[in-house]
GROMACS .gro file of C-alpha atoms in nm:
model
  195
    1UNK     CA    1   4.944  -1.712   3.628
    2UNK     CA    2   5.063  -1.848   3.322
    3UNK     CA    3   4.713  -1.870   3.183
    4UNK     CA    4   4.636  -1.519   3.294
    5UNK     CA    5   4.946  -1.410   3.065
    6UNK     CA    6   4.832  -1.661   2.742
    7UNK     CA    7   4.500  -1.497   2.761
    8UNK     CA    8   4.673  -1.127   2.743
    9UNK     CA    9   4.909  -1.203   2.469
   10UNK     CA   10   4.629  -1.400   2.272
   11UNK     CA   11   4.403  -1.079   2.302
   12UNK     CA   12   4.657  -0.834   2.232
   13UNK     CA   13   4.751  -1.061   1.899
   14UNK     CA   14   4.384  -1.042   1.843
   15UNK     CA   15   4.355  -0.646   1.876
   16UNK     CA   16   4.668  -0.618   1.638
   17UNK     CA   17   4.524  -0.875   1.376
   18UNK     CA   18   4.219  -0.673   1.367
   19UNK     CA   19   4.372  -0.319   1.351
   20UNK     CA   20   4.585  -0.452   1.068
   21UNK     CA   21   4.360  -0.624   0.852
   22UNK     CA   22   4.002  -0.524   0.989
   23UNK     CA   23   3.822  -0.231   0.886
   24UNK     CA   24   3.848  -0.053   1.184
   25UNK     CA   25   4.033   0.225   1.226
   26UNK     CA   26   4.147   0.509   1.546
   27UNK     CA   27   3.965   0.831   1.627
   28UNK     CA   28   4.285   0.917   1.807
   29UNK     CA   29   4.438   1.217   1.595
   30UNK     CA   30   4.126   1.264   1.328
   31UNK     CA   31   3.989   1.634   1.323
   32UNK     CA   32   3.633   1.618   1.422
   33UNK     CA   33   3.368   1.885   1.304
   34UNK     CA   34   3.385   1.856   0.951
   35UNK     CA   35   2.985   1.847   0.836
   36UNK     CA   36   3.034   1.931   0.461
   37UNK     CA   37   2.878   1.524   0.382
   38UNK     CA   38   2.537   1.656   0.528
   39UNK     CA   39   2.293   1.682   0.196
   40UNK     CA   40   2.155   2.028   0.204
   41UNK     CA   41   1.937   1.968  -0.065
   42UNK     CA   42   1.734   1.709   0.168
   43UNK     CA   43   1.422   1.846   0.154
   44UNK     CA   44   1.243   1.609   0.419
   45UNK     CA   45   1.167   1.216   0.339
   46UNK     CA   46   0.954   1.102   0.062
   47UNK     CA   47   0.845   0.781   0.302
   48UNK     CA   48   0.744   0.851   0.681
   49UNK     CA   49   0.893   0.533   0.862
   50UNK     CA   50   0.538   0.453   0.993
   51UNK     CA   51   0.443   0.416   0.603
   52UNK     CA   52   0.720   0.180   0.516
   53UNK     CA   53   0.571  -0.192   0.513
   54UNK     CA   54   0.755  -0.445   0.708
   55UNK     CA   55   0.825  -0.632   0.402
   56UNK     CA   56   1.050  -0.356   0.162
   57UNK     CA   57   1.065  -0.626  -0.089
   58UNK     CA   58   0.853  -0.334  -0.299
   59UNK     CA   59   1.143  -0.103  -0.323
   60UNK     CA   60   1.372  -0.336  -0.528
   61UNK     CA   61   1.281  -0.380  -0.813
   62UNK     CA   62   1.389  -0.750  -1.013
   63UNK     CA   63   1.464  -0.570  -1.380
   64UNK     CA   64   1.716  -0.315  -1.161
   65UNK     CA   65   1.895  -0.597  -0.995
   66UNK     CA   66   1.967  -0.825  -1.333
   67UNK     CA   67   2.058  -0.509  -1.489
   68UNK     CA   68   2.288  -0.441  -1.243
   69UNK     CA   69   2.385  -0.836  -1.211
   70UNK     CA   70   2.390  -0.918  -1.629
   71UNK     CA   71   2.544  -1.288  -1.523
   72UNK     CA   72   2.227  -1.403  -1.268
   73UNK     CA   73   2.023  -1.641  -1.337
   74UNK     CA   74   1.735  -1.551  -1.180
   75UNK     CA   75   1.644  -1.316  -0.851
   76UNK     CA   76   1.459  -1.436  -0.569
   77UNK     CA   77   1.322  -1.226  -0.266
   78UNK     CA   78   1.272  -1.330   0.107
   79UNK     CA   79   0.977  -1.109   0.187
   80UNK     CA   80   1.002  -0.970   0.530
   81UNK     CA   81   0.999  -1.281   0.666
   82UNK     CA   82   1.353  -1.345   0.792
   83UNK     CA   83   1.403  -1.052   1.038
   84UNK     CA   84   1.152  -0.878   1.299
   85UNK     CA   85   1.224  -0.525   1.138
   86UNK     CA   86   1.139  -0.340   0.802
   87UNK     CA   87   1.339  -0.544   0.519
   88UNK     CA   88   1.382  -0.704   0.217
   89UNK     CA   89   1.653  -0.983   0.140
   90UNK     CA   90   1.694  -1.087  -0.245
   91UNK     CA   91   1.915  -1.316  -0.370
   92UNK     CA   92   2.123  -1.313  -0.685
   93UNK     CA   93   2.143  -1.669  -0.792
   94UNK     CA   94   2.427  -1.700  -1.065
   95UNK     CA   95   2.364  -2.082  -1.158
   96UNK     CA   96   2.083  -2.345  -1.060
   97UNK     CA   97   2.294  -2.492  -0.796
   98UNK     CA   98   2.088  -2.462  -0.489
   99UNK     CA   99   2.360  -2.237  -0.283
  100UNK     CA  100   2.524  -2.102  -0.567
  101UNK     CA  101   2.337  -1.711  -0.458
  102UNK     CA  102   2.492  -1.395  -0.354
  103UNK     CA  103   2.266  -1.196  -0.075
  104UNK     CA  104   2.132  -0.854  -0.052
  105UNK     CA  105   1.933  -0.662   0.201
  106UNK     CA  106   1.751  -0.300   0.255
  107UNK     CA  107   1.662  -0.257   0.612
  108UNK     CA  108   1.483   0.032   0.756
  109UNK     CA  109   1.539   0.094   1.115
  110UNK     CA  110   1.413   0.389   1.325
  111UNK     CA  111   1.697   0.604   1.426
  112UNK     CA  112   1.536   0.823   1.742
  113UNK     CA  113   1.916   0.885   1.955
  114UNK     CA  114   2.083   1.070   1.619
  115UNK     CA  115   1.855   1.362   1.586
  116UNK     CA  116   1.850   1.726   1.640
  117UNK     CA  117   2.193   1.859   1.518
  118UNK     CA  118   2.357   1.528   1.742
  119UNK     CA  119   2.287   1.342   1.402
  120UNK     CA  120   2.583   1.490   1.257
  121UNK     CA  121   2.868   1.426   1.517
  122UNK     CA  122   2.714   1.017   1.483
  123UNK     CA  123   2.728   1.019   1.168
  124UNK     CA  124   3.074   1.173   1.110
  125UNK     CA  125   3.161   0.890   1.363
  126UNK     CA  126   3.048   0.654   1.189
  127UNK     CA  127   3.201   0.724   0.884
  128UNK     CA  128   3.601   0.742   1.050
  129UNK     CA  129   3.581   0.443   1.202
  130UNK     CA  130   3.584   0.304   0.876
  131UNK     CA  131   3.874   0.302   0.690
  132UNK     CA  132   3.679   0.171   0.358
  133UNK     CA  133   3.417   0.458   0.442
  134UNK     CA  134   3.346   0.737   0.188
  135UNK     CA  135   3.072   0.989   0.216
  136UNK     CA  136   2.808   0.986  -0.057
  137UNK     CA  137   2.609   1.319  -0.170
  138UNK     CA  138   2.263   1.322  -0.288
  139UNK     CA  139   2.072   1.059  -0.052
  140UNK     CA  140   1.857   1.143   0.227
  141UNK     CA  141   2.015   1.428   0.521
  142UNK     CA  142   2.354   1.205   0.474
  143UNK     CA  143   2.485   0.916   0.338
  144UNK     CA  144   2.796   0.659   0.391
  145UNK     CA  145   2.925   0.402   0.173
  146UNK     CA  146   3.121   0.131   0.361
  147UNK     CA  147   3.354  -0.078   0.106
  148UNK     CA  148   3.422  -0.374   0.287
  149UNK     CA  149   3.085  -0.429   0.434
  150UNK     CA  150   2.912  -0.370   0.101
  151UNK     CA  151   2.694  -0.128   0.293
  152UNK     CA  152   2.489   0.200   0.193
  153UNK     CA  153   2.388   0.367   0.464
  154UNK     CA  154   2.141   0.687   0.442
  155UNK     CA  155   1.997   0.896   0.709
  156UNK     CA  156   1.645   0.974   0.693
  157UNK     CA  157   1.432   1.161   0.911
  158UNK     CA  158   1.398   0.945   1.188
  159UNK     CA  159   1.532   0.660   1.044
  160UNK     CA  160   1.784   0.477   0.851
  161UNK     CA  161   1.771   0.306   0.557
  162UNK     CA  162   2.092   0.037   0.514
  163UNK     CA  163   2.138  -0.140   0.142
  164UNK     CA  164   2.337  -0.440   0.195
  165UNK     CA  165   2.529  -0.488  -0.214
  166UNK     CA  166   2.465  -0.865  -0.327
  167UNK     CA  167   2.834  -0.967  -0.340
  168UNK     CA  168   3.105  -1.221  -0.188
  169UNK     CA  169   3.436  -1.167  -0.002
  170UNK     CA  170   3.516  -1.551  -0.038
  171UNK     CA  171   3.408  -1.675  -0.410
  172UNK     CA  172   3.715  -1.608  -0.607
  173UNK     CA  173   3.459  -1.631  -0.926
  174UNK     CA  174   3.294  -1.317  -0.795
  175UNK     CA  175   3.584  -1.120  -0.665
  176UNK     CA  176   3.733  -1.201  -1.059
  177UNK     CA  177   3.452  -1.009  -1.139
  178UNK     CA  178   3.559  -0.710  -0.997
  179UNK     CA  179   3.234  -0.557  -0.965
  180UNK     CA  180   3.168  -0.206  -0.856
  181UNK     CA  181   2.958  -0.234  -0.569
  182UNK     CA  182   2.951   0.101  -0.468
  183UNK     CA  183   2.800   0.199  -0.760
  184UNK     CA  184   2.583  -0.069  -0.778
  185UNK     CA  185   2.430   0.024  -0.450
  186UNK     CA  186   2.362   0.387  -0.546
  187UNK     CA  187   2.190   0.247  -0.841
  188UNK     CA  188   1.996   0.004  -0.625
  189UNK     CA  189   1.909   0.312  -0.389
  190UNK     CA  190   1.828   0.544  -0.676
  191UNK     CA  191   1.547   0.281  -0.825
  192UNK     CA  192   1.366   0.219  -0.476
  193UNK     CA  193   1.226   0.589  -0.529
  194UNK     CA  194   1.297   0.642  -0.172
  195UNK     CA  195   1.510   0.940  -0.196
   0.00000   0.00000   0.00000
């Protein structure tokens, strides 16, 4: 019994915890229906998804990233070979140190449950569960910017491109920085030439 009751209080500590200082937030409450983030200027993709390569190392381009990244040392890319899917990881090395690298991806994954006019209650969704969400105009049929993943996420047709921002929660060099990753992920999704 008294484990039974450990277990309850340690989960409902770890629910709190979460709700507090996660990113997570309630749908309980939020007005639903609101569909002013969709892009009405989309005027279909520029890419089908069967025309993206597996490796998407092509749509970042090096010169963008040290632009955007002044301090690197050098950029490397991981060319479709880490994950089974349509992607691209690049690293932003800031010394020679071996680990000394901050980590970016673009994934494109096929998105065939949010279509039809479905697509917009997900997406709405997925943007206010988020407190660190923000809608972004001009990309694709939608797009969400989530601050504490460092993620871009765009809605295509049929698919969905994600930009994961090079960056680091933990390196108190970096977060001294005080980079603007949002904006450095619409400037990495405005040079792929995707949208």
């Amino acid at each position: 019994m008294k484990n039974i009751q450990r277990i309850a209080i340690t989960t409902a500590i770890s629910f709190l915890l979460m709700a507090c200082f996660g990113d997570k937030k309630t749908l309980i409450g939020q007005e639903l229906g609101d569909t002013n983030f969709v892009n009405t200027n989309f005027a279909g993709n520029k890419v089908a998804f069967s025309a993206l390569p597996k490796n998407m190392c092509s749509y970042i381009k090096e010169a963008k990233i040290k632009e955007l990244y002044p301090d690197a040392k050098k950029i490397l890319f991981d060319e479709g070979k880490t994950f089974a899917s349509k992607n691209c990881r690049f690293l932003v090395y800031m010394s020679d140190a071996k680990f000394d690298y901050l980590s970016g991806t673009i994934f494109a994954a096929e998105d065939k449950l949010a279509e039809g006019e479905d697509w917009k209650q997900t997406w709405e969704l997925k943007k206010k569960v988020s407190k660190s969400s923000e809608y972004i105009s001009g990309f694709g049929k939608a797009a969400i910017w989530i601050g504490k993943k460092r993620e871009l996420l765009i809605k295509m047709d049929g698919y969905i491109i994600t930009i994961n921002v090079p960056g680091s929660p933990f390196k108190e060099e970096e977060l001294a920085k005080k980079r603007d990753y949002k904006n450095i992920g619409i400037e990495i999704a405005k040079s792929t030439g995707l949208f």
